Structure formats: C-alpha cells, structure tokens
Amino acid sequence: MLLATTRSALVHVALTARDLAIFETLTQVRFLTATAIEWLHFPDRRPVWEADMQARLKSAAHPPYRVGRVVHRRLHLLAAAGYLSRMVRPTAIRKHTWGGREPDLLSLTEDGALALAATTDDAHMAVESYRVRERSSSVTQHTAEIGEVYAALRVKIATMPGMAMEDWRSDHMTARSYDHLTVVRQRAGGMERVSLPVVPDGTFVLVHPHGRLRVFIEVDRGTRRLETWREKIEAYHAYAGSAELRARYQTDTFVLLTIAPTVAQQQRLMNATAAVLGGASSHYLFTLRAAVHPLRIGGEWQKITAVNRAVVAAGFQRQATEKVSATTSRHVFLQ
C-alpha cells in the first residue's frame, strides 16, 4: 500500500535547517526509514541508539529501541505539509521482524524538492524528487537497504577526524550511465569474449588523511543466481586499472563493499568472488545486513586471505568438478 501526500493548505510548516538537510539527504537516496533519518539528522538521539546497540551486542537486558517521538512528530508534520511522501509497507518478511510491518519509507516530494532548491544559489546542485508509484516490493526493499547502508556509513565516517564522504551516487544515479568491460573468460572448455556492465548499487569517495578512495557498494538480497554474481565480479575485476574507471571516476583502484543477508549467503558470495580473483585481496570486503549500523559498519568486514581449490565428484554421473572456497579473516574498514 502506498500513501502519497499532497500539499495541504491546512498545514503550514516553518522549515528549519534540519528539515532542509533531511530534504537534501533524500535527493541522495530515494528512500529512508525514520531510523536512518534519526541517525543522520537528530544527533541528540545518538546516546539512545548507541546504548541499544551496545546492549544487544552484549546480549544484555535493555528496553527495546524505538525511534524518538520528536523524530516521528517532525516527519509526520513534513509529510502532512506535502514535503515528504510516506510509503507504508506490508507485513515484514525478514526473520527479525516477522509478524510486524517493515518500517515505513520516506521520500522527497516535488514540493520538498522545490523548497530545497529555493534555498540554494548553487546552479550545479542536483535537486530532484521521487514520484511515488507502484513498484515491486523486492525493488523497494533493495532501494531501502541501500539507503540504510548510506546512512550508517555517513554517520560512522562523520565521527572520524580527517575523513569525509563525498560524491555519493545511489542506484538511481549509477543506472543512468555506466561502463561496459570486455572480459575474456573460460566457459565449457573454451574461451569467450563478453561485454559486462559495471552498475554498482552505490558509490562514493572516502576522503582520508592520506588521500581519496573510490568505494563501490553492492547490497545482495540472496535472490540472485551465483553465476550472475560471478559475472559481476568479473566485471569489477576487469574494471580495476582500466581506462573506463579512470575516465569516469578519476582513479585506478577501488574497494568493493558487499552486504549479504545471511552468513551462508555471505560465504557463497565470497567463494564465487575468490574463484574470479584467484588470490587474496583486501579490495573486496563482505559484511552482513545485521551489521548495517553506525556502531558496527566500520569494523565487521571479512576479506579473502586465501583461495582453496579441490577436485570433487559431483552430479549424477559423479564427474570431476573443481570446487573453490575462500579462507577469510576479519577486516576493519573504518577504525
């Protein structure tokens, strides 16, 4: 069910600097939950969600976390005034919220975009709204998860001296224009040349004391065939050091952050990645959906430290097949 608000003559809101900052964030990512907005724009609420996560990590008794009333009231008012649209989602399908609803999603309306545009003299600032329409629930969920990754990373990076997030591009931006790489690979005993796209779910530049690092993000939902993931990694592997990467992003290297829904799926993705890379790498990092939180997203990553190959009998005819697995170790991406 979708609920789109329109500007009401009965509701007038004096917009604050925080309201406009929320609008600007919603030009960067199409959807955000109230939780993500609280992380980003209500710093006085930080002690509450920090205490909640720390208690959960220690399995300590603690009152259940809820978004603050002041946050809900302000977002409700902005939606009632027509600046935000609220998408009400159906019954939750994720295990940890089974029996309830997925959190509502908020997006910027045309009125919200116009209000933001009226406050800036920067002719190069991209300000756009997102038209609410019927969409696949899986596509909506994927977009929402990209937004949460953005929020968790941005809040984490903001706490780190000398570091910043720049040039964020979400999936609706990267899908507009992207590169194709020609990959030569072995299939069915022969070699083939294929053209593969590089379309990240998100990307940004991590500014740090020693320079700048291009970061790509992939949010996996556990629904893709592993063969398509392998092709994605083949494209990224060919992208490193390419003329296409230099032309589009002015860099020769990058780090790919992959978020997986479960431990089992994370291992499958790491194994498939290891098969393509053929060796250890700290440029391809993996974490779980549960770690998408400002307190956890910096340090809970896995990197491939070794690639293991074994020949096993598989299939009805017990044919010899090479099985590739990855040995991994914990990696801290943001200290």
PDB file of N, CA and C in Angstrom, residues 162-207:
ATOM      1  N   GLY A 162      39.364  13.941  10.114  1.00  0.00           N
ATOM      2  CA  GLY A 162      40.106  13.934   8.859  1.00  0.00           C
ATOM      3  C   GLY A 162      39.498  13.098   7.766  1.00  0.00           C
ATOM      4  N   MET A 163      38.270  12.589   7.985  1.00  0.00           N
ATOM      5  CA  MET A 163      37.639  11.738   6.986  1.00  0.00           C
ATOM      6  C   MET A 163      36.281  12.305   6.601  1.00  0.00           C
ATOM      7  N   ALA A 164      35.859  12.030   5.371  1.00  0.00           N
ATOM      8  CA  ALA A 164      34.583  12.545   4.884  1.00  0.00           C
ATOM      9  C   ALA A 164      34.079  11.664   3.754  1.00  0.00           C
ATOM     10  N   MET A 165      32.770  11.689   3.555  1.00  0.00           N
ATOM     11  CA  MET A 165      32.140  11.027   2.420  1.00  0.00           C
ATOM     12  C   MET A 165      31.805  12.089   1.382  1.00  0.00           C
ATOM     13  N   GLU A 166      32.245  11.859   0.145  1.00  0.00           N
ATOM     14  CA  GLU A 166      31.961  12.790  -0.949  1.00  0.00           C
ATOM     15  C   GLU A 166      31.456  12.027  -2.168  1.00  0.00           C
ATOM     16  N   ASP A 167      30.780  12.748  -3.044  1.00  0.00           N
ATOM     17  CA  ASP A 167      30.354  12.235  -4.347  1.00  0.00           C
ATOM     18  C   ASP A 167      29.541  10.951  -4.227  1.00  0.00           C
ATOM     19  N   TRP A 168      28.562  10.938  -3.309  1.00  0.00           N
ATOM     20  CA  TRP A 168      27.687   9.766  -3.209  1.00  0.00           C
ATOM     21  C   TRP A 168      26.802   9.684  -4.445  1.00  0.00           C
ATOM     22  N   ARG A 169      26.674   8.481  -4.981  1.00  0.00           N
ATOM     23  CA  ARG A 169      25.756   8.203  -6.088  1.00  0.00           C
ATOM     24  C   ARG A 169      25.018   6.918  -5.759  1.00  0.00           C
ATOM     25  N   SER A 170      23.694   7.010  -5.692  1.00  0.00           N
ATOM     26  CA  SER A 170      22.885   5.839  -5.372  1.00  0.00           C
ATOM     27  C   SER A 170      22.530   5.080  -6.641  1.00  0.00           C
ATOM     28  N   ASP A 171      21.740   4.013  -6.491  1.00  0.00           N
ATOM     29  CA  ASP A 171      21.448   3.143  -7.627  1.00  0.00           C
ATOM     30  C   ASP A 171      20.718   3.857  -8.753  1.00  0.00           C
ATOM     31  N   HIS A 172      19.835   4.809  -8.403  1.00  0.00           N
ATOM     32  CA  HIS A 172      19.116   5.509  -9.466  1.00  0.00           C
ATOM     33  C   HIS A 172      20.034   6.448 -10.241  1.00  0.00           C
ATOM     34  N   MET A 173      21.187   6.789  -9.673  1.00  0.00           N
ATOM     35  CA  MET A 173      22.168   7.611 -10.376  1.00  0.00           C
ATOM     36  C   MET A 173      23.122   6.744 -11.204  1.00  0.00           C
ATOM     37  N   THR A 174      23.625   5.660 -10.604  1.00  0.00           N
ATOM     38  CA  THR A 174      24.580   4.818 -11.333  1.00  0.00           C
ATOM     39  C   THR A 174      23.925   4.108 -12.509  1.00  0.00           C
ATOM     40  N   ALA A 175      22.616   3.850 -12.418  1.00  0.00           N
ATOM     41  CA  ALA A 175      21.931   3.137 -13.503  1.00  0.00           C
ATOM     42  C   ALA A 175      21.719   4.011 -14.736  1.00  0.00           C
ATOM     43  N   ARG A 176      21.865   5.315 -14.588  1.00  0.00           N
ATOM     44  CA  ARG A 176      21.652   6.209 -15.731  1.00  0.00           C
ATOM     45  C   ARG A 176      22.807   6.157 -16.718  1.00  0.00           C
ATOM     46  N   SER A 177      23.990   5.947 -16.217  1.00  0.00           N
ATOM     47  CA  SER A 177      25.173   5.938 -17.075  1.00  0.00           C
ATOM     48  C   SER A 177      26.234   5.060 -16.427  1.00  0.00           C
ATOM     49  N   TYR A 178      26.724   4.087 -17.183  1.00  0.00           N
ATOM     50  CA  TYR A 178      27.699   3.164 -16.610  1.00  0.00           C
ATOM     51  C   TYR A 178      28.571   2.585 -17.716  1.00  0.00           C
ATOM     52  N   ASP A 179      29.626   1.911 -17.304  1.00  0.00           N
ATOM     53  CA  ASP A 179      30.603   1.364 -18.244  1.00  0.00           C
ATOM     54  C   ASP A 179      30.363  -0.115 -18.506  1.00  0.00           C
ATOM     55  N   HIS A 180      30.832  -0.562 -19.666  1.00  0.00           N
ATOM     56  CA  HIS A 180      30.891  -1.982 -20.007  1.00  0.00           C
ATOM     57  C   HIS A 180      32.356  -2.374 -20.183  1.00  0.00           C
ATOM     58  N   LEU A 181      32.712  -3.539 -19.697  1.00  0.00           N
ATOM     59  CA  LEU A 181      34.074  -4.046 -19.822  1.00  0.00           C
ATOM     60  C   LEU A 181      34.060  -5.332 -20.643  1.00  0.00           C
ATOM     61  N   THR A 182      35.004  -5.448 -21.548  1.00  0.00           N
ATOM     62  CA  THR A 182      35.159  -6.688 -22.303  1.00  0.00           C
ATOM     63  C   THR A 182      35.985  -7.661 -21.479  1.00  0.00           C
ATOM     64  N   VAL A 183      35.419  -8.816 -21.220  1.00  0.00           N
ATOM     65  CA  VAL A 183      36.056  -9.831 -20.382  1.00  0.00           C
ATOM     66  C   VAL A 183      36.270 -11.092 -21.210  1.00  0.00           C
ATOM     67  N   VAL A 184      37.477 -11.615 -21.167  1.00  0.00           N
ATOM     68  CA  VAL A 184      37.784 -12.899 -21.804  1.00  0.00           C
ATOM     69  C   VAL A 184      37.790 -13.957 -20.710  1.00  0.00           C
ATOM     70  N   ARG A 185      36.953 -14.960 -20.856  1.00  0.00           N
ATOM     71  CA  ARG A 185      36.834 -15.964 -19.806  1.00  0.00           C
ATOM     72  C   ARG A 185      36.685 -17.355 -20.408  1.00  0.00           C
ATOM     73  N   GLN A 186      36.921 -18.350 -19.557  1.00  0.00           N
ATOM     74  CA  GLN A 186      36.804 -19.738 -19.994  1.00  0.00           C
ATOM     75  C   GLN A 186      35.447 -20.279 -19.597  1.00  0.00           C
ATOM     76  N   ARG A 187      34.751 -20.833 -20.562  1.00  0.00           N
ATOM     77  CA  ARG A 187      33.451 -21.435 -20.325  1.00  0.00           C
ATOM     78  C   ARG A 187      33.337 -22.704 -21.147  1.00  0.00           C
ATOM     79  N   ALA A 188      32.887 -23.782 -20.523  1.00  0.00           N
ATOM     80  CA  ALA A 188      32.627 -25.052 -21.210  1.00  0.00           C
ATOM     81  C   ALA A 188      33.828 -25.505 -22.039  1.00  0.00           C
ATOM     82  N   GLY A 189      35.014 -25.359 -21.470  1.00  0.00           N
ATOM     83  CA  GLY A 189      36.207 -25.837 -22.143  1.00  0.00           C
ATOM     84  C   GLY A 189      36.771 -24.928 -23.198  1.00  0.00           C
ATOM     85  N   GLY A 190      36.130 -23.779 -23.445  1.00  0.00           N
ATOM     86  CA  GLY A 190      36.627 -22.850 -24.445  1.00  0.00           C
ATOM     87  C   GLY A 190      36.702 -21.442 -23.900  1.00  0.00           C
ATOM     88  N   MET A 191      37.241 -20.540 -24.696  1.00  0.00           N
ATOM     89  CA  MET A 191      37.357 -19.143 -24.301  1.00  0.00           C
ATOM     90  C   MET A 191      36.283 -18.325 -25.008  1.00  0.00           C
ATOM     91  N   GLU A 192      35.757 -17.336 -24.324  1.00  0.00           N
ATOM     92  CA  GLU A 192      34.761 -16.449 -24.916  1.00  0.00           C
ATOM     93  C   GLU A 192      35.009 -15.021 -24.474  1.00  0.00           C
ATOM     94  N   ARG A 193      34.600 -14.095 -25.332  1.00  0.00           N
ATOM     95  CA  ARG A 193      34.683 -12.668 -25.028  1.00  0.00           C
ATOM     96  C   ARG A 193      33.267 -12.152 -24.804  1.00  0.00           C
ATOM     97  N   VAL A 194      33.059 -11.510 -23.668  1.00  0.00           N
ATOM     98  CA  VAL A 194      31.739 -10.976 -23.348  1.00  0.00           C
ATOM     99  C   VAL A 194      31.878  -9.542 -22.858  1.00  0.00           C
ATOM    100  N   SER A 195      30.824  -8.766 -23.042  1.00  0.00           N
ATOM    101  CA  SER A 195      30.772  -7.397 -22.541  1.00  0.00           C
ATOM    102  C   SER A 195      29.902  -7.379 -21.294  1.00  0.00           C
ATOM    103  N   LEU A 196      30.480  -6.976 -20.167  1.00  0.00           N
ATOM    104  CA  LEU A 196      29.773  -6.990 -18.891  1.00  0.00           C
ATOM    105  C   LEU A 196      29.661  -5.578 -18.322  1.00  0.00           C
ATOM    106  N   PRO A 197      28.488  -5.219 -17.783  1.00  0.00           N
ATOM    107  CA  PRO A 197      28.309  -3.878 -17.219  1.00  0.00           C
ATOM    108  C   PRO A 197      28.838  -3.775 -15.797  1.00  0.00           C
ATOM    109  N   VAL A 198      29.210  -2.567 -15.403  1.00  0.00           N
ATOM    110  CA  VAL A 198      29.561  -2.267 -14.012  1.00  0.00           C
ATOM    111  C   VAL A 198      28.540  -1.248 -13.515  1.00  0.00           C
ATOM    112  N   VAL A 199      27.553  -1.741 -12.758  1.00  0.00           N
ATOM    113  CA  VAL A 199      26.469  -0.880 -12.272  1.00  0.00           C
ATOM    114  C   VAL A 199      26.348  -1.067 -10.764  1.00  0.00           C
ATOM    115  N   PRO A 200      27.130  -0.366  -9.973  1.00  0.00           N
ATOM    116  CA  PRO A 200      27.072  -0.543  -8.517  1.00  0.00           C
ATOM    117  C   PRO A 200      25.753  -0.052  -7.934  1.00  0.00           C
ATOM    118  N   ASP A 201      25.377  -0.636  -6.801  1.00  0.00           N
ATOM    119  CA  ASP A 201      24.191  -0.161  -6.084  1.00  0.00           C
ATOM    120  C   ASP A 201      24.429   1.214  -5.484  1.00  0.00           C
ATOM    121  N   GLY A 202      25.668   1.539  -5.227  1.00  0.00           N
ATOM    122  CA  GLY A 202      26.030   2.846  -4.697  1.00  0.00           C
ATOM    123  C   GLY A 202      27.525   3.038  -4.807  1.00  0.00           C
ATOM    124  N   THR A 203      27.961   4.283  -4.759  1.00  0.00           N
ATOM    125  CA  THR A 203      29.394   4.565  -4.780  1.00  0.00           C
ATOM    126  C   THR A 203      29.653   5.920  -4.148  1.00  0.00           C
ATOM    127  N   PHE A 204      30.837   6.074  -3.582  1.00  0.00           N
ATOM    128  CA  PHE A 204      31.230   7.361  -3.006  1.00  0.00           C
ATOM    129  C   PHE A 204      32.746   7.423  -2.929  1.00  0.00           C
ATOM    130  N   VAL A 205      33.256   8.604  -2.625  1.00  0.00           N
ATOM    131  CA  VAL A 205      34.682   8.788  -2.384  1.00  0.00           C
ATOM    132  C   VAL A 205      34.896   8.923  -0.879  1.00  0.00           C
ATOM    133  N   LEU A 206      35.768   8.095  -0.339  1.00  0.00           N
ATOM    134  CA  LEU A 206      36.165   8.209   1.060  1.00  0.00           C
ATOM    135  C   LEU A 206      37.410   9.088   1.120  1.00  0.00           C
ATOM    136  N   VAL A 207      37.242  10.284   1.674  1.00  0.00           N
ATOM    137  CA  VAL A 207      38.370  11.202   1.850  1.00  0.00           C
ATOM    138  C   VAL A 207      39.030  10.872   3.183  1.00  0.00           C
TER     139      VAL A 207
END
